[in-house]
Coordinates of C-alpha atoms and ligand atoms in Angstrom, one line a residue:
X207 CA -9.6 3.2 2.2
X208 CA -12.8 3.6 4.0
X209 CA -11.3 6.4 6.2
X210 CA -10.2 8.2 3.3
X211 CA -13.6 7.9 1.4
X212 CA -15.4 8.8 4.7
X213 CA -13.3 12.0 5.0
X214 CA -13.6 12.9 1.3
X215 CA -17.4 12.6 1.4
X216 CA -17.6 14.6 4.7
X217 CA -15.5 17.3 3.2
X218 CA -17.9 17.4 0.1
X219 CA -21.1 16.8 1.9
X220 CA -21.1 18.0 5.5
X221 CA -24.8 16.9 6.1
X222 CA -24.9 13.5 4.7
X223 CA -25.4 10.7 7.3
X224 CA -22.4 8.3 7.1
X225 CA -21.7 5.3 9.4
X226 CA -18.6 3.4 9.6
X227 CA -18.9 -0.3 10.7
X228 CA -15.7 -2.0 12.1
X229 CA -15.5 -5.5 13.3
X230 CA -12.4 -4.8 15.6
X231 CA -12.5 -2.8 18.8
X232 CA -10.1 -0.1 17.2
X233 CA -9.4 1.7 14.0
X234 CA -6.9 0.5 11.4
X235 CA -5.8 -2.6 13.2
X236 CA -5.6 -4.8 9.9
X237 CA -3.5 -4.2 7.1
X238 CA -3.2 -0.5 7.6
X239 CA -1.6 -0.8 11.1
X240 CA 1.9 0.2 10.7
X241 CA 3.2 -3.2 11.9
X242 CA 1.3 -5.0 9.2
X243 CA 2.7 -3.2 6.2
X244 CA 6.0 -1.7 5.1
X245 CA 4.8 1.9 5.2
X246 CA 6.4 2.7 1.7
X247 CA 4.8 5.6 0.3
X248 CA 4.7 3.8 -3.0
X249 CA 5.7 6.2 -5.6
X250 CA 7.6 3.8 -7.8
X251 CA 10.9 5.7 -7.2
X252 CA 12.6 2.4 -6.0
X253 CA 10.4 -0.6 -6.7
X254 CA 12.1 -2.5 -9.6
X255 CA 9.0 -4.6 -10.3
X256 CA 7.3 -1.5 -11.8
X257 CA 10.1 -1.1 -14.4
X258 CA 10.5 -4.4 -16.1
X259 CA 13.2 -5.1 -18.7
X260 CA 11.8 -6.2 -22.1
X261 CA 13.1 -8.8 -24.4
X262 CA 14.9 -6.1 -26.5
X263 CA 16.7 -4.8 -23.3
X264 CA 14.6 -1.7 -23.1
X265 CA 13.0 -0.8 -19.7
X266 CA 9.3 -0.4 -19.7
X267 CA 8.5 2.7 -17.3
X268 CA 4.6 2.7 -17.8
X269 CA 3.7 1.2 -14.7
X270 CA 6.2 3.3 -12.7
X271 CA 4.9 6.6 -14.2
X272 CA 1.2 5.5 -13.4
X273 CA 1.9 4.6 -9.7
X274 CA 3.8 7.8 -9.3
X275 CA 0.8 9.8 -10.7
X276 CA -1.5 8.1 -8.2
X277 CA 0.8 8.8 -5.5
X278 CA 0.9 12.5 -6.3
X279 CA -2.8 12.6 -6.0
X280 CA -2.8 11.2 -2.3
X281 CA 0.2 13.5 -1.5
X282 CA -1.7 16.6 -2.6
X283 CA -4.8 15.6 -0.5
X284 CA -2.8 15.1 2.5
X285 CA -1.2 18.4 2.1
X286 CA -4.6 20.0 1.9
X287 CA -5.9 17.9 4.6
X288 CA -3.0 19.2 6.9
X289 CA -3.5 22.8 5.9
X290 CA -7.2 22.6 6.6
X291 CA -7.3 20.8 10.1
X292 CA -8.3 17.4 8.7
X293 CA -5.0 16.0 9.5
X294 CA -2.6 16.9 12.5
X295 CA 1.2 17.3 12.4
X296 CA 2.5 15.5 9.3
X297 CA 5.3 13.9 11.3
X298 CA 2.8 11.8 12.9
X299 CA 2.1 10.1 9.7
X300 CA 4.6 10.9 7.0
X301 CA 8.4 11.3 7.0
X302 CA 11.1 12.0 4.5
X303 CA 13.2 9.1 3.8
X304 CA 15.3 8.5 0.7
X305 CA 14.1 5.7 -1.7
X306 CA 16.8 3.6 -3.2
X307 CA 16.9 0.7 -5.7
X308 CA 19.8 -1.8 -5.2
X309 CA 21.4 -4.3 -7.3
X310 CA 24.5 -6.5 -7.6
X311 CA 26.0 -8.4 -10.3
X312 CA 27.2 -7.0 -13.7
X313 CA 24.0 -7.6 -15.7
X314 CA 21.9 -6.0 -13.0
X315 CA 23.9 -3.1 -12.7
X316 CA 23.7 -2.6 -16.5
X317 CA 19.8 -3.0 -16.1
X318 CA 19.7 -0.3 -13.4
X319 CA 21.7 2.1 -15.5
X320 CA 19.4 1.6 -18.4
X321 CA 16.4 1.9 -15.9
X322 CA 17.8 5.3 -14.8
X323 CA 18.2 6.5 -18.3
X324 CA 14.7 5.6 -19.1
X325 CA 13.3 7.6 -16.2
X326 CA 15.6 10.4 -16.4
X327 CA 13.6 12.5 -19.0
X328 CA 10.6 12.3 -16.9
X329 CA 9.9 15.3 -14.5
X330 CA 8.4 12.8 -11.7
X331 CA 11.7 10.9 -11.5
X332 CA 14.1 13.8 -11.8
X333 CA 15.9 13.6 -8.5
X334 CA 16.9 10.0 -9.4
X335 CA 20.8 9.5 -9.0
X336 CA 22.7 6.4 -10.4
X337 CA 25.6 5.6 -8.3
X338 CA 28.2 2.7 -8.8
X339 CA 31.0 4.1 -6.9
X340 CA 32.1 2.0 -4.0
X341 CA 33.0 5.0 -1.7
X342 CA 29.7 6.8 -2.4
X343 CA 27.7 3.7 -1.8
X344 CA 29.4 3.3 1.5
X345 CA 28.9 7.0 2.4
X346 CA 25.2 6.7 1.8
X347 CA 24.4 3.2 2.9
X348 CA 27.2 2.3 5.6
X349 CA 25.2 -0.5 7.1
X350 CA 25.0 -2.1 3.6
X351 CA 28.6 -1.5 2.9
X352 CA 30.0 -2.9 6.3
X353 CA 31.9 -6.2 5.5
X354 CA 30.5 -6.1 1.9
X355 CA 32.7 -7.8 -0.8
X356 CA 33.0 -5.1 -3.3
X357 CA 34.6 -7.5 -5.9
X358 CA 31.1 -8.0 -7.3
X359 CA 29.7 -4.8 -8.9
X360 CA 27.0 -3.1 -7.0
X361 CA 24.8 0.0 -7.9
X362 CA 22.0 2.0 -6.5
X363 CA 19.4 4.5 -7.7
X364 CA 19.0 7.1 -4.9
X365 CA 16.2 9.8 -4.5
X366 CA 15.8 11.9 -1.5
X367 CA 12.1 12.3 -2.3
X368 CA 10.8 9.2 -0.8
X369 CA 8.6 8.9 2.3
X370 CA 7.8 6.4 5.1
X371 CA 3.9 6.5 5.9
X372 CA 2.2 5.4 9.0
X373 CA -1.1 4.4 7.3
X374 CA -2.6 3.5 10.8
X375 CA -1.9 7.1 12.1
X376 CA -3.3 8.5 9.0
X377 CA -6.5 6.4 9.0
X378 CA -7.2 7.1 12.7
X379 CA -6.9 10.9 12.0
X380 CA -9.2 10.8 9.0
X381 CA -11.7 8.6 10.9
X382 CA -11.4 11.3 13.9
X383 CA -12.1 14.0 11.5
X384 CA -15.3 12.4 10.3
X385 CA -16.5 11.3 13.6
X386 CA -16.1 14.8 15.1
X387 CA -18.2 16.0 12.3
X388 CA -21.1 13.7 13.0
X389 CA -20.1 10.3 11.3
X390 CA -21.3 7.4 13.4
X391 CA -18.6 4.8 14.3
X392 CA -19.7 1.4 15.3
X393 CA -16.6 -0.6 16.5
X394 CA -16.8 -4.2 17.5
X395 CA -19.6 -4.7 14.9
X396 CA -19.2 -7.0 12.0
X397 CA -21.1 -6.8 8.7
X398 CA -22.6 -10.2 8.2
X399 CA -24.9 -9.6 5.3
X400 CA -26.2 -7.1 2.6
X401 CA -29.5 -7.0 0.8
X402 CA -30.5 -4.8 -1.9
X403 CA -34.1 -3.3 -1.7
X404 CA -36.4 -2.6 -4.7
X405 CA -35.4 1.1 -4.5
X406 CA -31.8 0.3 -4.9
X407 CA -30.9 1.0 -1.3
X408 CA -29.1 -1.5 0.8
X409 CA -30.1 -3.2 4.1
X410 CA -27.0 -4.1 6.1
X411 CA -27.0 -6.8 8.6
X412 CA -24.5 -6.2 11.5
X413 CA -23.8 -8.1 14.7
X414 CA -22.3 -6.8 17.9
X415 CA -19.3 -9.3 18.3
X416 CA -19.4 -9.0 22.2
X417 CA -23.1 -9.2 22.9
X418 CA -24.1 -11.1 19.7
X419 CA -26.9 -8.5 19.3
X420 CA -28.0 -8.1 15.6
X421 CA -29.0 -4.8 14.0
X422 CA -30.0 -3.6 10.6
X423 CA -28.9 -0.4 8.8
X424 CA -30.3 1.2 5.7
X425 CA -28.1 2.9 3.3
X426 CA -28.4 4.6 0.0
X427 CA -24.8 3.7 -0.8
X428 CA -22.4 1.1 0.6
X429 CA -18.6 1.1 0.2
X430 CA -17.1 -2.3 1.3
X431 CA -13.6 -1.1 2.4
X432 CA -13.0 -4.3 4.4
X433 CA -9.7 -5.1 3.2
X434 CA -9.3 -8.9 2.9
X435 CA -12.9 -9.3 4.0
X436 CA -14.3 -7.4 1.0
X437 CA -14.6 -10.3 -1.4
X438 CA -16.8 -12.4 0.8
X439 CA -19.1 -9.3 1.6
X440 CA -19.4 -8.3 -2.1
X441 CA -20.2 -12.0 -2.9
X442 CA -22.8 -12.0 -0.1
X443 CA -24.4 -8.8 -1.6
X444 CA -24.6 -10.8 -5.0
X445 CA -22.8 -8.1 -6.7
X446 CA -22.6 -8.9 -10.3
X447 CA -19.4 -7.3 -11.1
X448 CA -17.7 -9.3 -8.2
X449 CA -18.8 -12.5 -10.0
X450 CA -15.7 -14.8 -11.1
X451 CA -13.4 -13.0 -8.7
X452 CA -11.5 -15.1 -6.1
X453 CA -9.0 -14.4 -3.6
X454 CA -5.5 -16.2 -2.7
X455 CA -4.3 -15.1 0.8
X456 CA -0.5 -14.6 1.5
X457 CA 0.8 -13.3 4.7
X458 CA 3.9 -11.2 5.2
X459 CA 6.7 -11.4 7.9
X460 CA 9.4 -8.9 8.5
X461 CA 12.6 -9.1 10.6
X462 CA 12.8 -5.9 12.5
X463 CA 15.2 -4.1 14.8
X464 CA 15.3 -1.2 16.8
X465 CA 19.0 -1.3 17.8
X466 CA 20.3 2.2 17.8
X467 CA 23.7 1.1 16.3
X468 CA 21.8 -0.1 13.4
X469 CA 19.1 2.5 12.8
X470 CA 21.7 5.1 12.9
X471 CA 23.6 3.5 10.1
X472 CA 20.7 3.0 7.8
X473 CA 18.4 5.7 6.8
X474 CA 16.7 4.8 3.6
X475 CA 14.1 2.4 2.1
X476 CA 16.3 0.1 -0.1
X477 CA 14.5 -2.2 -2.7
X478 CA 16.2 -5.2 -4.5
X479 CA 15.3 -7.5 -7.2
X480 CA 12.8 -10.3 -6.5
X481 CA 14.2 -13.9 -6.8
X482 CA 13.5 -15.3 -10.4
X483 CA 10.0 -16.5 -10.5
X484 CA 8.8 -14.9 -7.4
X485 CA 5.9 -12.7 -7.4
X486 CA 6.1 -8.9 -7.1
X487 CA 5.2 -8.8 -3.4
X488 CA 8.4 -10.8 -2.7
X489 CA 10.7 -8.0 -3.7
X490 CA 13.3 -7.8 -0.5
X491 CA 13.7 -4.4 1.0
X492 CA 15.6 -3.0 4.1
X493 CA 13.7 -0.1 5.3
X494 CA 13.9 2.6 7.8
X495 CA 10.4 2.8 9.5
X496 CA 9.2 5.6 11.7
X497 CA 6.4 4.2 14.1
X498 CA 5.3 6.5 16.9
X499 CA 8.4 8.9 16.4
X500 CA 10.9 6.0 16.8
X501 CA 13.1 4.7 14.0
X502 CA 13.1 0.9 13.3
X503 CA 14.7 -1.1 10.6
X504 CA 12.6 -3.7 8.6
X505 CA 13.6 -6.3 6.4
X506 CA 11.4 -8.6 4.3
X507 CA 8.8 -9.5 3.4
X508 CA 9.0 -13.3 3.9
X509 CA 5.9 -15.0 2.9
X510 CA 3.7 -17.0 5.2
X511 CA 0.4 -18.9 4.5
X512 CA -3.0 -19.1 6.4
X513 CA -6.5 -19.6 4.7
X514 CA -7.4 -16.4 6.6
X515 CA -8.3 -13.3 4.5
X516 CA -7.7 -11.0 7.5
X517 CA -5.0 -11.3 10.2
X518 CA -7.7 -11.5 12.7
X519 CA -9.9 -13.5 10.4
X520 CA -11.1 -17.1 10.1
X521 CA -9.7 -20.2 8.8
X522 CA -12.8 -20.6 6.7
X523 CA -12.3 -17.4 4.8
X524 CA -10.8 -19.1 1.9
X525 CA -13.1 -22.1 1.5
X526 CA -16.0 -19.9 2.1
X527 CA -15.0 -17.6 -0.9
X528 CA -15.0 -20.4 -3.4
X529 CA -18.3 -20.2 -5.3
X530 CA -19.6 -21.7 -8.6
X531 CA -18.7 -18.7 -10.4
X532 CA -15.1 -18.5 -9.4
X533 CA -14.1 -22.1 -8.7
X534 CA -12.8 -22.7 -12.5
X535 CA -10.7 -19.6 -12.3
X536 CA -9.2 -20.5 -8.9
X537 CA -8.3 -24.1 -10.1
X538 CA -6.9 -22.6 -13.1
X539 CA -4.8 -20.2 -11.3
X540 CA -3.8 -23.2 -8.9
X541 CA -2.7 -25.3 -11.9
X542 CA -0.8 -22.5 -13.7
X543 CA 0.9 -20.7 -10.9
X544 CA 3.5 -23.1 -10.1
X545 CA 6.1 -20.6 -9.5
X546 CA 4.1 -18.9 -6.9
X547 CA 3.5 -22.2 -5.1
X548 CA 7.2 -23.2 -5.4
X549 CA 8.0 -19.8 -3.8
X550 CA 5.5 -20.1 -1.0
X551 CA 6.6 -23.7 -0.1
X552 CA 10.4 -22.4 -0.2
X553 CA 9.4 -19.6 2.1
X554 CA 7.4 -21.7 4.6
X555 CA 10.4 -23.8 4.9
X556 CA 12.9 -21.2 5.8
X557 CA 14.7 -21.3 9.1
X558 CA 15.7 -18.3 11.3
X559 CA 19.3 -18.6 10.0
X560 CA 18.3 -18.6 6.4
X561 CA 16.2 -15.5 6.9
X562 CA 19.3 -13.9 8.5
X563 CA 21.2 -15.3 5.4
X564 CA 18.8 -13.4 3.0
X565 CA 19.1 -10.2 5.1
X566 CA 23.0 -10.4 4.7
X567 CA 22.6 -9.9 1.1
X568 CA 21.6 -6.4 2.1
X569 CA 23.4 -6.1 5.3
X570 CA 26.4 -8.4 5.4
X571 CA 27.2 -7.7 8.9
X572 CA 23.8 -8.6 10.3
X573 CA 23.7 -11.0 13.2
X574 CA 20.9 -12.9 14.6
X575 CA 20.5 -11.4 18.2
X576 CA 19.7 -7.9 16.8
X577 CA 16.7 -8.9 14.8
X578 CA 13.2 -10.5 15.7
X579 CA 10.4 -11.7 13.3
X580 CA 7.2 -9.9 13.1
X581 CA 4.1 -11.3 11.5
X582 CA 2.6 -8.5 9.2
X583 CA -0.7 -8.5 7.6
X584 CA -2.6 -10.8 5.1
X585 CA -2.7 -9.7 1.4
X586 CA -5.4 -11.3 -0.5
X587 CA -4.4 -11.4 -4.1
X588 CA -7.2 -11.0 -6.6
X589 CA -8.1 -13.7 -8.9
X590 CA -9.8 -12.3 -11.9
X591 CA -11.8 -14.7 -13.9
X592 CA -12.8 -14.8 -17.4
X593 CA -14.5 -17.9 -19.0
X594 CA -12.8 -20.2 -16.3
X595 CA -9.5 -18.7 -17.1
X596 CA -8.1 -17.2 -13.8
X597 CA -5.5 -14.6 -13.8
X598 CA -3.7 -13.7 -10.5
X599 CA -3.6 -9.9 -10.2
X600 CA -1.2 -8.4 -7.7
X601 CA -2.6 -5.1 -8.0
X602 CA -5.5 -3.1 -6.5
X603 CA -9.1 -3.3 -8.1
X604 CA -12.0 -1.1 -7.4
X605 CA -15.3 -2.8 -8.2
X606 CA -18.4 -0.6 -8.5
X607 CA -21.9 -1.8 -9.4
X608 CA -23.6 -0.6 -12.6
X609 CA -26.3 1.4 -10.6
X610 CA -23.6 3.1 -8.4
X611 CA -25.1 1.8 -5.1
X612 CA -22.3 -0.3 -4.0
X613 CA -18.6 -0.5 -4.4
X614 CA -15.7 -2.2 -2.9
X615 CA -11.9 -2.6 -3.1
X616 CA -10.0 -5.9 -3.7
X617 CA -6.2 -6.4 -3.7
X618 CA -3.4 -4.9 -2.0
X619 CA -0.6 -3.3 -4.0
X620 CA 0.4 -0.5 -4.5
X621 CA -2.0 -0.4 -1.6
X622 CA -2.7 2.3 1.1
X623 CA -0.5 4.9 -1.0
X624 CA -3.0 5.2 -3.7
X625 CA -6.1 5.4 -1.3
X626 CA -7.0 8.9 -2.5
X627 CA -7.0 8.3 -6.1
X628 CA -8.8 5.0 -5.5
X629 CA -11.6 6.8 -3.5
X630 CA -11.9 9.5 -5.9
X631 CA -12.5 7.0 -8.6
X632 CA -15.3 5.4 -6.4
X633 CA -16.8 8.8 -6.0
X634 CA -16.8 9.4 -9.7
X635 CA -18.3 6.2 -10.5
X636 CA -20.9 6.0 -7.7
X637 CA -21.9 9.7 -7.4
X638 CA -21.9 10.7 -11.0
X639 CA -24.9 13.2 -10.4
X640 CA -22.8 14.9 -7.8
X641 CA -19.3 14.5 -9.1
X642 CA -19.3 17.7 -11.5
X643 CA -20.5 19.8 -8.5
X644 CA -17.8 18.5 -6.4
X645 CA -15.0 19.1 -8.9
X646 CA -14.1 22.7 -8.1
X647 CA -13.7 21.7 -4.4
X648 CA -11.9 18.6 -5.3
X649 CA -9.5 20.6 -7.4
X650 CA -8.7 22.7 -4.4
X651 CA -7.6 19.8 -2.6
X652 CA -5.9 17.9 -5.6
X653 CA -4.8 20.6 -8.1
X654 CA -3.7 18.0 -10.6
X655 CA -6.9 16.3 -10.8
X656 CA -7.7 15.0 -14.3
X657 CA -4.3 15.8 -15.5
X658 CA -1.0 13.9 -15.9
X659 CA 1.7 15.7 -13.9
X660 CA 4.5 14.0 -16.1
X661 CA 3.0 16.0 -18.9
X662 CA 2.6 19.4 -17.0
X663 CA 6.1 20.0 -15.5
X664 CA 5.2 23.5 -14.3
X665 CA 2.0 22.3 -12.4
X666 CA 4.1 19.5 -11.2
X667 CA 6.6 21.9 -9.6
X668 CA 3.9 24.0 -8.1
X669 CA 2.2 21.2 -6.4
X670 CA 5.4 19.4 -5.4
X671 CA 6.6 22.4 -3.5
X672 CA 3.3 23.0 -2.0
X673 CA 3.1 19.5 -0.7
X674 CA 6.7 19.3 0.5
X675 CA 6.1 22.5 2.5
X676 CA 2.7 21.5 4.1
X677 CA 3.9 18.0 4.8
X678 CA 7.3 19.2 6.1
X679 CA 9.0 17.0 3.5
X680 CA 11.3 19.9 2.2
X681 CA 15.0 19.6 2.9
X682 CA 15.0 22.5 5.1
X683 CA 12.3 21.0 7.3
X684 CA 12.7 20.2 11.0
X685 CA 13.2 16.5 10.9
X686 CA 12.4 16.1 14.7
X687 CA 9.9 13.2 14.9
X688 CA 6.6 13.9 16.5
X689 CA 6.4 12.4 20.1
Ligands
FAD848 C1 2.9 -7.2 4.3 C2 2.2 -6.1 3.7 C3 3.1 -5.0 3.2 C4 2.5 -3.9 2.7 N1 3.3 -2.8 2.4 C5 2.7 -1.6 1.8 C6 3.4 -0.5 1.7 O1 4.6 -0.4 1.9 N2 2.9 0.5 1.1 C7 1.4 0.6 0.8 O2 0.9 1.6 0.4 N3 0.7 -0.6 1.0 C8 1.2 -1.6 1.6 N4 0.5 -2.8 1.8 C9 -0.9 -2.6 1.4 C10 -1.7 -2.0 2.4 O3 -1.4 -2.2 3.8 C11 -3.3 -2.0 2.1 O4 -3.4 -2.0 0.8 C12 -4.1 -1.1 2.9 O5 -3.6 -1.1 4.2 C13 -5.4 -1.7 2.9 O6 -6.3 -0.8 3.4 P1 -7.8 -1.1 3.6 O7 -8.5 -0.1 4.1 O8 -8.2 -1.6 2.2 O9 -7.8 -2.4 4.4 P2 -7.5 -2.5 6.0 O10 -6.6 -1.7 6.6 O11 -7.4 -4.1 6.2 O12 -8.9 -2.2 6.7 C14 -10.1 -3.0 6.4 C15 -10.8 -3.0 7.7 O13 -12.2 -3.6 7.6 C16 -12.5 -4.3 8.6 N5 -13.4 -5.4 8.3 C17 -13.3 -6.6 7.6 N6 -14.4 -7.3 7.4 C18 -15.2 -6.6 8.0 C19 -16.6 -6.9 8.3 N7 -17.3 -7.9 7.8 N8 -17.4 -6.1 9.1 C20 -16.9 -4.9 9.6 N9 -15.5 -4.7 9.4 C21 -14.8 -5.5 8.6 C22 -11.2 -4.9 9.1 O14 -11.2 -5.2 10.4 C23 -10.4 -3.7 8.8 O15 -10.0 -2.7 9.9 C24 1.1 -3.8 2.5 C25 0.3 -5.0 2.8 C26 0.8 -6.0 3.5 C27 0.2 -7.0 4.0

């Protein structure tokens, strides 16, 4: 998020002084590292939790269309960035990979068909195919068909227009662009406190984690893009808009395999339905993942638990985030979210054999020696408070102060895929006096800015074709991975 904002601001204002402060010794080593997330370029093509079934049997596609619109903004900016030397070879961070929804059982097949019909008229979802034929299923997903009992009906929704994204590589390249153009980068430095001065500017207290040396930085504007660390920093800053917000950390674990006989048989990101009562981040998926030019398979996520808000955080993160203003909301969530607690306890008790058992729902022939468990990143689910009634929010929330001098991002999903619209939102809210003068340049980068592509099919065709070519995602593209 910070890398995206830094690059966008550098493109708009080449002379502004920008400093990045990162507590770790390298860039993007927390949630954005490719092993810490699933790398799904979330465009709502396959995630069934974005298309819930209503009590009257209809399928609500509002969320899916909204997420896809946000994805289109990121996709356009990355295309511009590649064409203009901000980013390097697209193969180093984005790869085309079909996105697939998968269900089994008669009722679920019926739901998937109705979902397909509900999305069919929308240009953003035009490439989606509904498939319930066993032979075609086996042709497209050989690993998932092997040893499958087809006496139970199965169906998939398939689109060729999905992607796998290495958000770590993307972030490093964006930071590199800023650093080459005068952005100061302070790695191994942690922000410990923020104080607003009478003129509205901020004094940021930072500590060199290796030497213990303290320093102060002055800034007219601060963006707290600290991932799981953002809530505590916004609280320390005394940000009014962050009052009442709390966080609840859930870590992710994935089974992974690089066995060539498996990666060759499965080239898709296949998302299923979450178990009944489980939260959206528990949607099981079997993914092709491209990391450093090498294909992997990933299955999960399985939930883990730790009070840390960052993978490399501190066990006091959760207790330290509890304040007088969010205590009631957190307790309220604790008392009302029984299904989440039950789900977490169930996940923590899983044995290796049970995890392979869950994988077999997708790949019935899976055997234990082919797979290893990898601990992914921490997701801090946002608890939004209002009069003591806490609500657990699984989405992403941008907070900006009324004076526009500080902003921060909480939450995790859809996540890195929507970094560009989220940061454009920060720019609009915090740099209102500059935004209109930036608009013409921003529209060169994101031609659809300010419009809904679902309502502008011609513009959609145009930006889609441009993005596919620039990002080497069109079908004629050379699919050789970057080394
Ligand atoms: C299991 C899992 C699966 C996911 N799958 C997907 C997916 O498929 N697609 C998708 O789009 N998103 C996914 N996400 C979400 C996505 O990873 C995050 O939304 C995104 O990476 C967040 O980026 P960020 O810049 O906000 O945070 P981060 O990448 O975590 O960066 C925050 C940085 O701030 C630093 N920091 C923290 N505190 C301080 C401090 N006090 N001082 C200095 N530096 C500090 C951290 O060290 C870190 O480097 C997933 C997340 C998880 C955990």
